[in-house]
Short mmCIF file of C-alpha atoms and ligand atoms in Angstrom, two decimals:
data_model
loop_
_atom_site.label_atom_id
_atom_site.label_comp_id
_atom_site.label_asym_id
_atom_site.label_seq_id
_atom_site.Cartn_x
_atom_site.Cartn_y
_atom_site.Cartn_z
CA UNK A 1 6.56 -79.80 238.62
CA UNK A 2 3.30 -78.07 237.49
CA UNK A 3 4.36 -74.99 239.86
CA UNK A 4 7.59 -74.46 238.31
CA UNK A 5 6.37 -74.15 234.86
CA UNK A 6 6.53 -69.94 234.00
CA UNK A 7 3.74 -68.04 232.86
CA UNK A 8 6.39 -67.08 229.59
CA UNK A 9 8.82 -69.93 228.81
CA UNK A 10 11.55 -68.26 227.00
CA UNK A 11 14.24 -69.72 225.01
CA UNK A 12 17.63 -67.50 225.12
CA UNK A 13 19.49 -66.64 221.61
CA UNK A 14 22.00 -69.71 221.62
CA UNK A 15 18.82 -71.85 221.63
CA UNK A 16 17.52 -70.69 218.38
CA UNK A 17 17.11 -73.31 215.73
CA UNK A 18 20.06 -73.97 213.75
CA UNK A 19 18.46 -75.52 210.91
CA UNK A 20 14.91 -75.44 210.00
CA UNK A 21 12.97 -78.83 209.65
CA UNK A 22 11.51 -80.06 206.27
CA UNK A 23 8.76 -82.24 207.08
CA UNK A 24 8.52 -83.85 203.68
CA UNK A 25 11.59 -85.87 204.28
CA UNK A 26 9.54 -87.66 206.74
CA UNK A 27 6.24 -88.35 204.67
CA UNK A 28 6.31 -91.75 202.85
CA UNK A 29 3.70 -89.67 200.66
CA UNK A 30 5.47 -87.00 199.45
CA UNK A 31 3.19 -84.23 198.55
CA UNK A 32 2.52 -83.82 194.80
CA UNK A 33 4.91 -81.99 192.42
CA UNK A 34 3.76 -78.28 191.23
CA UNK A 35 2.41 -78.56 187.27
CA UNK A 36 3.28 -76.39 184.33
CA UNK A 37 0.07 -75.27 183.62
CA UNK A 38 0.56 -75.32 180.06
CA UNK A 39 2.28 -78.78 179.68
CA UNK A 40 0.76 -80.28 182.92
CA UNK A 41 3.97 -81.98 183.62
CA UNK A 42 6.10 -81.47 186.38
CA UNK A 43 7.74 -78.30 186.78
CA UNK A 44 11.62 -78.67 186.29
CA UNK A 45 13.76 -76.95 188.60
CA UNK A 46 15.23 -74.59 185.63
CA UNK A 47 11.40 -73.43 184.40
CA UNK A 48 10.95 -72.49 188.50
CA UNK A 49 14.06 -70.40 188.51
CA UNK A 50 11.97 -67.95 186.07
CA UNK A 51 10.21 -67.12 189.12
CA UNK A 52 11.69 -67.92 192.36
CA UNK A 53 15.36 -67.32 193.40
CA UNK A 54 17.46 -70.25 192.86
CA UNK A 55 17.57 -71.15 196.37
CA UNK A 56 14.11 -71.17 197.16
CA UNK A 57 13.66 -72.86 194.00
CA UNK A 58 15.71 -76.05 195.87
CA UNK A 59 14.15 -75.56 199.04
CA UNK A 60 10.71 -75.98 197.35
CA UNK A 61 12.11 -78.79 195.60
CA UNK A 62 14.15 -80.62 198.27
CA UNK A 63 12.16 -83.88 199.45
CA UNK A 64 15.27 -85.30 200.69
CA UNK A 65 16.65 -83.32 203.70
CA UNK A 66 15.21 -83.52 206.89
CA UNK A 67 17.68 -80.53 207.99
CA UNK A 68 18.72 -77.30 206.14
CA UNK A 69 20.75 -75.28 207.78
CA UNK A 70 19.62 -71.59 208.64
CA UNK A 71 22.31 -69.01 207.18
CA UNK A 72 24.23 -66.77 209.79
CA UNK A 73 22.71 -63.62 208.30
CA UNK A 74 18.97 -65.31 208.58
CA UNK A 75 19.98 -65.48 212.48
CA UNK A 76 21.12 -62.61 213.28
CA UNK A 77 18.24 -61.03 211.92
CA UNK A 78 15.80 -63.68 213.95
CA UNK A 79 17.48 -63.01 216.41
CA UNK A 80 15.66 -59.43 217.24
CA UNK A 81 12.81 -60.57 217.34
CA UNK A 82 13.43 -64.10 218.33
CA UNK A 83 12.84 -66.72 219.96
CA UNK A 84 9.24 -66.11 220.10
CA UNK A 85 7.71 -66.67 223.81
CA UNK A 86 5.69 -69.71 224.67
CA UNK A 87 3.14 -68.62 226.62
CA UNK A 88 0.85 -70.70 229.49
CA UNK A 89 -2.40 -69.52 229.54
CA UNK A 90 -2.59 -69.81 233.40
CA UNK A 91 -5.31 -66.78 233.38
CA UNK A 92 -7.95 -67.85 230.38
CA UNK A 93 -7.32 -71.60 232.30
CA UNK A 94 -8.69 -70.22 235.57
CA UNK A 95 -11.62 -67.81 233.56
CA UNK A 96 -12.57 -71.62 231.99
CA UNK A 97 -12.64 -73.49 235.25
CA UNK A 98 -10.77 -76.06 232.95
CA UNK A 99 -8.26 -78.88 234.40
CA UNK A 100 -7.08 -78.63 230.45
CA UNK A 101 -3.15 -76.65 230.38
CA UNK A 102 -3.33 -74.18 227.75
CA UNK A 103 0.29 -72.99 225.74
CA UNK A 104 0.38 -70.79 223.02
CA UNK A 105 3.08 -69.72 220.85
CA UNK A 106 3.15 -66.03 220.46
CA UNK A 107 4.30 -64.53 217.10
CA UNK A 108 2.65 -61.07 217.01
CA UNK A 109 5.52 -58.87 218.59
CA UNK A 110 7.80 -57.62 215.54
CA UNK A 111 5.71 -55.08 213.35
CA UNK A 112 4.51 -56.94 210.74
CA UNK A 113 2.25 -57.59 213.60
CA UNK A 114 2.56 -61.94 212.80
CA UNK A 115 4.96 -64.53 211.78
CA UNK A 116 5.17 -63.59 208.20
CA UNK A 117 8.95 -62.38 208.89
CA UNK A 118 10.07 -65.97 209.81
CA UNK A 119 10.02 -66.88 206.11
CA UNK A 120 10.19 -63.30 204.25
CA UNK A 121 13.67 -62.36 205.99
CA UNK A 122 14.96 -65.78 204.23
CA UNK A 123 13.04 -65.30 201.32
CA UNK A 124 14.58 -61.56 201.36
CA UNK A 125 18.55 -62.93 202.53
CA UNK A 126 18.12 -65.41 199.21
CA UNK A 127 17.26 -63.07 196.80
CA UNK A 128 20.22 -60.67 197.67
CA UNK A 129 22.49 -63.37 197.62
CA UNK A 130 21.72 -64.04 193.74
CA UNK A 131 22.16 -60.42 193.38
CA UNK A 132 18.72 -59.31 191.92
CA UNK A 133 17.42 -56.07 192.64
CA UNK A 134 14.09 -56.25 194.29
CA UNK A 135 11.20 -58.78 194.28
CA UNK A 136 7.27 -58.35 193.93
CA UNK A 137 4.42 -59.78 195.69
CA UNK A 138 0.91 -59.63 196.42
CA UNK A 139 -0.83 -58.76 200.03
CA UNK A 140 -4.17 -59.53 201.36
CA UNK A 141 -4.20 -58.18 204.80
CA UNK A 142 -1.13 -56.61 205.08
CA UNK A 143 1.24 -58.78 206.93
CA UNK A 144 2.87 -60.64 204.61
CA UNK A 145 3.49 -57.22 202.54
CA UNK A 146 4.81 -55.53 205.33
CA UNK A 147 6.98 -58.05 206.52
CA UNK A 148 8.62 -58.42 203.14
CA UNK A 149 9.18 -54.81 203.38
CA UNK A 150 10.78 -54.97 206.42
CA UNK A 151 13.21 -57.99 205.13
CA UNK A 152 13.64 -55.58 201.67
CA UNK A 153 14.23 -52.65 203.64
CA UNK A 154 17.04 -55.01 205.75
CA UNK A 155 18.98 -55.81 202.92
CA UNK A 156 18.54 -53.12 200.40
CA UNK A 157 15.92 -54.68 198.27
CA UNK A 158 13.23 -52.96 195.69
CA UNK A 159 9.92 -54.52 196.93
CA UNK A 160 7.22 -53.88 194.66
CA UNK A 161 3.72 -54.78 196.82
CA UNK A 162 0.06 -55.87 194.94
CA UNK A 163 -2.20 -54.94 197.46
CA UNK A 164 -5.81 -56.30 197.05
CA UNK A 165 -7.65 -53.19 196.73
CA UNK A 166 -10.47 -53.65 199.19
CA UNK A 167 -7.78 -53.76 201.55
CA UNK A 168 -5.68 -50.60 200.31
CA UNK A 169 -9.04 -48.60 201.15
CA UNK A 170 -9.82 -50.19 203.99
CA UNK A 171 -6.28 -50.59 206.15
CA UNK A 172 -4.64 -46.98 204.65
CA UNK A 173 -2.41 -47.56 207.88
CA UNK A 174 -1.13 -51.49 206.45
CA UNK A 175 0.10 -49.47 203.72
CA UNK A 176 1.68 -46.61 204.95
CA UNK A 177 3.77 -48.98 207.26
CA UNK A 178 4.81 -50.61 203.68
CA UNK A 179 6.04 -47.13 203.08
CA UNK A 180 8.13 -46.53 205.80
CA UNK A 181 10.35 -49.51 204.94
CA UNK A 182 10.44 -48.07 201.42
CA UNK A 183 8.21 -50.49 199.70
CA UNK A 184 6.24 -49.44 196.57
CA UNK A 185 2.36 -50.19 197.05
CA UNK A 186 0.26 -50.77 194.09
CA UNK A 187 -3.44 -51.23 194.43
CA UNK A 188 -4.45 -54.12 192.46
CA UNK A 189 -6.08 -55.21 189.69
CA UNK A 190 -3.78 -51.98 188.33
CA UNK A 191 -3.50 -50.85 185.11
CA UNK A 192 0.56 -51.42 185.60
CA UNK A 193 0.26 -54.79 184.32
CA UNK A 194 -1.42 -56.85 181.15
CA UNK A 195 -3.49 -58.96 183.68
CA UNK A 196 -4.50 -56.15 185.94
CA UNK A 197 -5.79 -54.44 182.58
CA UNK A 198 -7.40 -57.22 181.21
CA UNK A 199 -9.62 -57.92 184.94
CA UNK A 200 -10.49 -54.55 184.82
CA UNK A 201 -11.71 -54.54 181.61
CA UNK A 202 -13.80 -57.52 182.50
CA UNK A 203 -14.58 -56.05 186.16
CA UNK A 204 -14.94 -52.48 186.54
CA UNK A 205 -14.91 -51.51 189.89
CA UNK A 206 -13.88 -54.81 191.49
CA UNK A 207 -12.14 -54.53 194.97
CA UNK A 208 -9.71 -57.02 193.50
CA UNK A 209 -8.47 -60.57 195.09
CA UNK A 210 -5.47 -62.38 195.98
CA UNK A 211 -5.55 -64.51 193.11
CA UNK A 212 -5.43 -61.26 190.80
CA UNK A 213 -2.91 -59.82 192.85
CA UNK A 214 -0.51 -62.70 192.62
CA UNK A 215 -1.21 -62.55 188.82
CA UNK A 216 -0.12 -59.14 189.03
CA UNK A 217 3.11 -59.64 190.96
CA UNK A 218 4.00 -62.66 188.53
CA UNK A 219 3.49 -60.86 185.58
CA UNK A 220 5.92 -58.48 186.90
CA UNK A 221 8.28 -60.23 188.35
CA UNK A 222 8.84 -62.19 184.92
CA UNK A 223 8.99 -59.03 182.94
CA UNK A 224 11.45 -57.55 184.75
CA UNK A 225 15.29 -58.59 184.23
CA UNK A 226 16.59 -58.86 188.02
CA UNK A 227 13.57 -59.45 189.88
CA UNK A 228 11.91 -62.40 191.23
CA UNK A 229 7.98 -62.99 192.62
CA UNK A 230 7.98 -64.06 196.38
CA UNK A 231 4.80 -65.61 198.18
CA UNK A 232 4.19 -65.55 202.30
CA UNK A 233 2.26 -68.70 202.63
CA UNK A 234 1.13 -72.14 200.33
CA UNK A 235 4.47 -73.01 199.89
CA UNK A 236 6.91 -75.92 200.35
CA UNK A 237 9.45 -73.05 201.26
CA UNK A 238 7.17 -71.00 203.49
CA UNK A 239 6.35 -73.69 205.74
CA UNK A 240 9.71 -74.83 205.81
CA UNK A 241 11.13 -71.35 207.14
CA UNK A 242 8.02 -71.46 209.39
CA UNK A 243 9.43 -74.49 211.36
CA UNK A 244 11.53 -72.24 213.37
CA UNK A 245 7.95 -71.82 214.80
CA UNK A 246 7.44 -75.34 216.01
CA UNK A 247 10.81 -76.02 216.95
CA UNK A 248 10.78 -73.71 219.47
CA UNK A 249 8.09 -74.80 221.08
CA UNK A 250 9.20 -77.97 221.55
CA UNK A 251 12.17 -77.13 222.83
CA UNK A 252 10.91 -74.61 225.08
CA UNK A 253 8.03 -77.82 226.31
CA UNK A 254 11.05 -80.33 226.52
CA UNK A 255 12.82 -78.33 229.27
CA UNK A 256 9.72 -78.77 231.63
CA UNK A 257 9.14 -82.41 230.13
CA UNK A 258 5.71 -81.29 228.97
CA UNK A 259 4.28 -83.39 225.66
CA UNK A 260 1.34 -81.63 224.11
CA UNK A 261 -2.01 -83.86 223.45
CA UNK A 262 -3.69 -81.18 221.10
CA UNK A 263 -1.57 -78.71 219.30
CA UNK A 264 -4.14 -76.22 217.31
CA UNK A 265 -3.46 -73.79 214.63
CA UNK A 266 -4.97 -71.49 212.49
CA UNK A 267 -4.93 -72.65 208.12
CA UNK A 268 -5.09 -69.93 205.57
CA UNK A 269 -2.56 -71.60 203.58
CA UNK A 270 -0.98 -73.14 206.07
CA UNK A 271 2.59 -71.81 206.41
CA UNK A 272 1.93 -71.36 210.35
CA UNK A 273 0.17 -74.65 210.97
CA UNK A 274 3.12 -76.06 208.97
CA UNK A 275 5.43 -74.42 210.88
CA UNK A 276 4.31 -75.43 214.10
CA UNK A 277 3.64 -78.55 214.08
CA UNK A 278 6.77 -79.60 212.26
CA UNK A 279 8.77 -81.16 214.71
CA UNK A 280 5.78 -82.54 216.24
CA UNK A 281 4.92 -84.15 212.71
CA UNK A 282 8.04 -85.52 212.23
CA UNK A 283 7.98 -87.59 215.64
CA UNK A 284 4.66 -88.72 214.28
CA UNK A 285 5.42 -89.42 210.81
CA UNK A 286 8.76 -91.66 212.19
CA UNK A 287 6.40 -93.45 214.60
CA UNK A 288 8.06 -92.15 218.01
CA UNK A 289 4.96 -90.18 219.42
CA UNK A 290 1.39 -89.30 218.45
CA UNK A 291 -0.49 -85.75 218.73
CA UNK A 292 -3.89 -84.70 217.66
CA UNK A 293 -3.18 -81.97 215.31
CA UNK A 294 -5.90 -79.54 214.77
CA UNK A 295 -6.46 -77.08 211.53
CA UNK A 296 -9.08 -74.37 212.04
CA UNK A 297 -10.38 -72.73 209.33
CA UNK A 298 -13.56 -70.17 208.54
CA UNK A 299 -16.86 -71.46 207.87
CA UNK A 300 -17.04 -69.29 205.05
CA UNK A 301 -13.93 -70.49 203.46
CA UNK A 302 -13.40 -74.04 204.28
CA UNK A 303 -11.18 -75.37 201.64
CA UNK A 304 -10.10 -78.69 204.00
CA UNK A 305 -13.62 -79.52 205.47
CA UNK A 306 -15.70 -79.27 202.56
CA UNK A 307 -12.64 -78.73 199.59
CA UNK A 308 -11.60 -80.68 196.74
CA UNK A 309 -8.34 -82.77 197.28
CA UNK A 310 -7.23 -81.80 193.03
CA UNK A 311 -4.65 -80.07 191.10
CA UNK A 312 -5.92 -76.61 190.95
CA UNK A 313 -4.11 -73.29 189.82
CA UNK A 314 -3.16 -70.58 193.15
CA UNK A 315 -3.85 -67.28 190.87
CA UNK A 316 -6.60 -66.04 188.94
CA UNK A 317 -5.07 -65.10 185.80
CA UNK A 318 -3.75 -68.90 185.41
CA UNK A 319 -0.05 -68.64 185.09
CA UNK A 320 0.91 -69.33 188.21
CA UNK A 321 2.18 -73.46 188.81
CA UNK A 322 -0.67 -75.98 189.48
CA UNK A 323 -0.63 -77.77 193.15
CA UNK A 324 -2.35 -80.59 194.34
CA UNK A 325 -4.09 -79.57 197.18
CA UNK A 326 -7.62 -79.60 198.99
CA UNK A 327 -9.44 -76.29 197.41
CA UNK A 328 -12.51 -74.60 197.26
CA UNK A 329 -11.47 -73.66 192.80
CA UNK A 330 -9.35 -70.69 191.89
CA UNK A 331 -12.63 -68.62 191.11
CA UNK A 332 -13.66 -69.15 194.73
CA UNK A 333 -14.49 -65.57 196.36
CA UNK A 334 -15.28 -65.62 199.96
CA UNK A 335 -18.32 -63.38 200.79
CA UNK A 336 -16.82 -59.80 201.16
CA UNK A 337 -18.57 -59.73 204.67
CA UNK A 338 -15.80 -62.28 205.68
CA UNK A 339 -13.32 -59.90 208.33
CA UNK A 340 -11.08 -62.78 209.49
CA UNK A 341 -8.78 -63.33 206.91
CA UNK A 342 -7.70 -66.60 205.64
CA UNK A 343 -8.60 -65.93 202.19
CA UNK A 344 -6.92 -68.17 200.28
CA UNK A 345 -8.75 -70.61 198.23
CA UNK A 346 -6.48 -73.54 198.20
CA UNK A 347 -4.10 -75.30 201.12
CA UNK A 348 -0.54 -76.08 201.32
CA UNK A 349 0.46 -79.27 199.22
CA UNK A 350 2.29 -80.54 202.38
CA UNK A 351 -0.32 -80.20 204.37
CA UNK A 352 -3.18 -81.51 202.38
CA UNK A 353 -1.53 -84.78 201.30
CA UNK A 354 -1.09 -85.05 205.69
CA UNK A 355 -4.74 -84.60 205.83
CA UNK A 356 -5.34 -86.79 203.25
CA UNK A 357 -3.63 -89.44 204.24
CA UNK A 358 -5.00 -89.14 208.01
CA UNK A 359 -2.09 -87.37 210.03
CA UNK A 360 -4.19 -84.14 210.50
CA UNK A 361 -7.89 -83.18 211.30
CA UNK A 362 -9.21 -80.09 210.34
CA UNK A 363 -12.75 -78.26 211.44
CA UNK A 364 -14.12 -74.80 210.77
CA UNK A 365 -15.82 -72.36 212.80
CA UNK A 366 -18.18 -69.55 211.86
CA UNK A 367 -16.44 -65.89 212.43
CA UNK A 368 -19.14 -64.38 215.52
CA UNK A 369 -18.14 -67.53 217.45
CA UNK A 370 -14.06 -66.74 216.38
CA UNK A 371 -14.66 -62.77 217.31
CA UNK A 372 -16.04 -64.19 220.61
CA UNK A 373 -13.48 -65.93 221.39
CA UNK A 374 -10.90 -63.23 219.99
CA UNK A 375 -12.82 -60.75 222.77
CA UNK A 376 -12.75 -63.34 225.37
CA UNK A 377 -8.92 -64.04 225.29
CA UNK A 378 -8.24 -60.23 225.10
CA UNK A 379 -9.63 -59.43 228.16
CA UNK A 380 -7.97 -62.11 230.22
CA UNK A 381 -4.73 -62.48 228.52
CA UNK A 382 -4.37 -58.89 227.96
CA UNK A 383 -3.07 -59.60 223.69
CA UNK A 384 -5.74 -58.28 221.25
CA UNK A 385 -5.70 -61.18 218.77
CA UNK A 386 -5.47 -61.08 215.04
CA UNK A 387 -8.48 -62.27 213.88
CA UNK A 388 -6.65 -65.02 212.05
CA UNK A 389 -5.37 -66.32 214.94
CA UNK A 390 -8.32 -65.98 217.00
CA UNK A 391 -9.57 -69.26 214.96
CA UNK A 392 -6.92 -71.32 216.86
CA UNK A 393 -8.16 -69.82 219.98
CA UNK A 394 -11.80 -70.54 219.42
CA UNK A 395 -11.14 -74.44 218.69
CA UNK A 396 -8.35 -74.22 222.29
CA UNK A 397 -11.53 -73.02 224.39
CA UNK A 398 -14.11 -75.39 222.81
CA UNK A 399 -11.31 -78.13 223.75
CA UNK A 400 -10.78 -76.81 226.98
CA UNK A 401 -14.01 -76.36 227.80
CA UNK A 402 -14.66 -80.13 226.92
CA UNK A 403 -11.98 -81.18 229.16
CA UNK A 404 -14.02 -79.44 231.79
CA UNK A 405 -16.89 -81.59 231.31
CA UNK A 406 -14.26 -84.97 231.31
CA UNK A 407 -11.87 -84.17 234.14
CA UNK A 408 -9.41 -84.82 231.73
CA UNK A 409 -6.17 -82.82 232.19
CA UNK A 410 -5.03 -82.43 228.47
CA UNK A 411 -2.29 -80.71 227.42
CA UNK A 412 -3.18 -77.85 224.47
CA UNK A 413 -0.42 -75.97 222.49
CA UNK A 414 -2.19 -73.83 220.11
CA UNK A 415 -0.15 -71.04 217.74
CA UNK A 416 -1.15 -67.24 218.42
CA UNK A 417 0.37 -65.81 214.95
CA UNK A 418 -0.51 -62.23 215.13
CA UNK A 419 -2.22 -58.66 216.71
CA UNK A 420 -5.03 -57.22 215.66
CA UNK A 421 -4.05 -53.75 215.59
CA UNK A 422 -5.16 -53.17 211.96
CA UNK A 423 -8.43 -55.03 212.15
CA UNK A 424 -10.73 -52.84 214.24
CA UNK A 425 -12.66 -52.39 211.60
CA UNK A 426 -13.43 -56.04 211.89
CA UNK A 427 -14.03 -55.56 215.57
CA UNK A 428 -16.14 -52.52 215.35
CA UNK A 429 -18.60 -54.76 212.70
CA UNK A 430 -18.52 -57.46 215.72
CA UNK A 431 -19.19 -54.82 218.23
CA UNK A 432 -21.83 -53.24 216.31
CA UNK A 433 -23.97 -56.29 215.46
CA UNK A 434 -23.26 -56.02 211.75
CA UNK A 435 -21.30 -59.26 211.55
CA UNK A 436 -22.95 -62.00 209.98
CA UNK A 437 -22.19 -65.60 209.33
CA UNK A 438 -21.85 -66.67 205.73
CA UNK A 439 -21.43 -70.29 204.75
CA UNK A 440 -21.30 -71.12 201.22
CA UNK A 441 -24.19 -73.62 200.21
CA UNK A 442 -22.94 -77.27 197.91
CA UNK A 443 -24.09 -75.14 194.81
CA UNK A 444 -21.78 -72.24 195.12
CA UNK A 445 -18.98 -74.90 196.43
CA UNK A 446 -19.99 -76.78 193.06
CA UNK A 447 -20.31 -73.70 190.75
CA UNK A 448 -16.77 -73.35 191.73
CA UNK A 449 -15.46 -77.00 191.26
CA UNK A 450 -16.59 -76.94 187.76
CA UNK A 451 -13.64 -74.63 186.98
CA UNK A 452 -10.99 -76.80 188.03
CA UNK A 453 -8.81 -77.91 185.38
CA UNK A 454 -8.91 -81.38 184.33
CA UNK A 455 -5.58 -82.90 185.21
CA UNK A 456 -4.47 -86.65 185.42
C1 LIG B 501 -1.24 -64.65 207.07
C2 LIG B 501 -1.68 -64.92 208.43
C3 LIG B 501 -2.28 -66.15 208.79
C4 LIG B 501 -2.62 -67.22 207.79
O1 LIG B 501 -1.63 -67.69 206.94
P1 LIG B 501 -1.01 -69.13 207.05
O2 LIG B 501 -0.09 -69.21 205.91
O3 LIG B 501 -2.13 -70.12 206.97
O4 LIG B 501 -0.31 -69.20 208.34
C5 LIG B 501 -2.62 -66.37 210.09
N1 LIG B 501 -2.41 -65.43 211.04
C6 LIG B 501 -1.85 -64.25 210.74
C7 LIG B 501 -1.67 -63.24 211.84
C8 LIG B 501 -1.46 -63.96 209.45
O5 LIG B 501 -0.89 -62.78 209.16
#
């Protein structure tokens, strides 16, 4: 049996999902609803449809459907790309001297360069359907901007990109790729917008931060008469899109009648962790199997491990919906010395009420030990990692490496989401010896949780 397994498992086309998995219709917990932040009461689905297309506005919504199907034109579209391999690590296995099996789920080969096109294609396909003319956004990193563009570009959408400014400066390349699919890219805080203005104002010279950016992209996107704001990761939506993700890999582990033990991912805010583990939640959340299901995040932005489980806005500027979730406060800036991405102050609302209630465990890991492991799984399995990702593959060697010490043969899936073609200037700070570890003390956590707003 062992023999036979492949080094790639691939699925072919005719075994791509056919409906993505919500996870929530599982939970006896639901997660808890998104606030108007003026009113703090639920917000209706009508008062959504100001910002999100109508569609995505249900999916976000939709508690009750375990299924929704995936629409012909999504599909087609995967199906270039897709399904992703699922890959055994027979190589790093052998470098560990481990009796551990190592899988990982490899989403880095379209050009966004991760698996932000799972959910922007749909995202993309919905918004054309209601026949607007473009959708804004925000972008950190890059990926989720360019794979929007690349859905945009697809179906003859305006895509209007906030790109954290830092990041505009530093990864010229990110945006030019933007370009080529015809996006617009606007560094932000911009003076194209009554929020950007106003944080400059306050902020001269600030590099900018997601929270802004999304502030920025709002502000538009309501402004504007056929346009609607997108987001890549946080929520309901995202993650359910992302389940394409974890279905696969369970298929592609049921035709060799493996069942993972440890299945690992990387949380930012949690659309790929969400994503993978779906199917493998829902057999735990009905009671027909059990997993040990692993969130890695940075030391130096640990919203689960040392977070606040509260309602909490996702933007700076404050008009965005609240969520419940575990977060570090919207004011929350990671130290600008922090390459590996996985920014975001908050956490998916799905995911947090599974960690809260026990379904999940979540640890983080300081960012020379993830760059370590990042070099040590590009020389043996030949991918150069995003450093994103590389936090999934720092917690799959410390796990393996335990197994080594047990004799236990475990079983660990863990979810490679991207390259790291546009981070060498991340690698060159690791090379160099200029990359430090920051962890934020209890008093900046606490400086921080004194902004949250006072819900409930
Ligand atoms: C955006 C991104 C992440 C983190 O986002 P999640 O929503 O937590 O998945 C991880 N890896 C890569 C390569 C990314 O681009």
């Amino acid at each position: 049996m062992e023999q036979q397994i492949p080094y790639k498992i691939y699925l072919d086309e005719t075994e791509l999902p056919k409906a993505w998995y919500n996870m929530r219709a599982d939970m006896s917990v639901k997660p808890a609803p998104l606030l108007n932040p003026g009113t703090c009461q639920p917000l209706t689905a009508q008062e959504l449809s100001g910002i999100f297309c109508e569609e995505l506005v249900r999916q976000e919504l939709n508690e009750a459907d375990a299924w929704i199907p995936i629409p012909q034109e999504i599909r087609d579209f995967y199906k270039m790309y897709r399904p992703s391999p699922l890959v055994r690590a027979y190589c790093l296995e052998r470098q560990l001297g481990t009796p551990a099996k190592i899988y990982y789920k490899f989403e880095g080969n379209n050009t966004s360069g991760s698996h932000k096109l799972n959910s922007a294609i749909a995202q993309a396909y919905y918004a054309k359907e209601q026949g607007l003319k473009g959708v804004t956004t925000e972008t950190g990193a890059g990926q989720w901007g360019t794979a929007l563009s690349m859905a945009c570009s697809y179906f003859g959408l305006d895509c209007k990109v906030y790109m954290v400014k830092v990041s505009y400066e530093q990864k010229p390349f990110r945006r030019e790729v933007m370009r080529v699919y015809g996006a617009s890219v606007v560094p932000s805080p911009s003076d194209t917008t009554e929020v950007g203005r106003k944080i400059l104002a306050e902020h001269p010279g600030t590099g900018g931060s997601l929270g802004c950016a999304i502030s920025e992209a709002v502000e538009v996107a309501t402004a504007n008469p056929g346009y609607r704001y997108v987001l890549g990761s946080v929520l309901n939506q995202v993650l359910l899109h992302q389940s394409v993700i974890g279905l696969e890999t369970k298929a592609a582990l049921d035709k060799y009648g493996v069942k993972p033990d440890i299945i690992i991912g990387c949380a930012g805010g949690g659309s790929n962790l969400g994503g993978l583990i779906a199917p493998f939640m829902g057999e735990k959340l009905r009671g027909e199997a059990d997993y040990r299901i692993v969130a890695v995040e940075p030391a130096s932005c640990p919203s689960f491990t040392r977070g606040k489980f509260a309602y909490d806005f996702c933007d700076t500027g404050k008009i965005c919906p609240l969520a419940k979730m575990y977060t570090l406060g919207s004011g929350f800036i990671p130290s600008p010395n922090h390459a590996g991405g996985l920014r975001f102050h908050g956490m998916s609302s799905t995911l947090s009420q599974l960690y809260h209630d026990g379904y999940m465990e979540a640890v983080s890991v300081e960012q020379t030990k993830v760059f370590e492991a990042a070099e040590q799984f590009a020389r043996i399995e030949g991918i150069l990692p995003a450093p994103e990702s590389s936090h999934a593959i720092r917690v799959a060697i410390d796990e393996a490496n335990k197994c080594k010490e047990t004799g236990e043969a475990k079983t660990i899936v863990f979810g490679l989401t991207g390259t790291g073609y546009f981070d060498m200037v991340a690698y060159e700070k690791f090379h160099d010896g200029q990359m430090t570890d920051f962890v934020p003390t209890d008093a900046d956590l606490q400086a921080s949780f004194d902004t949250l707003p006072k819900v409930e």
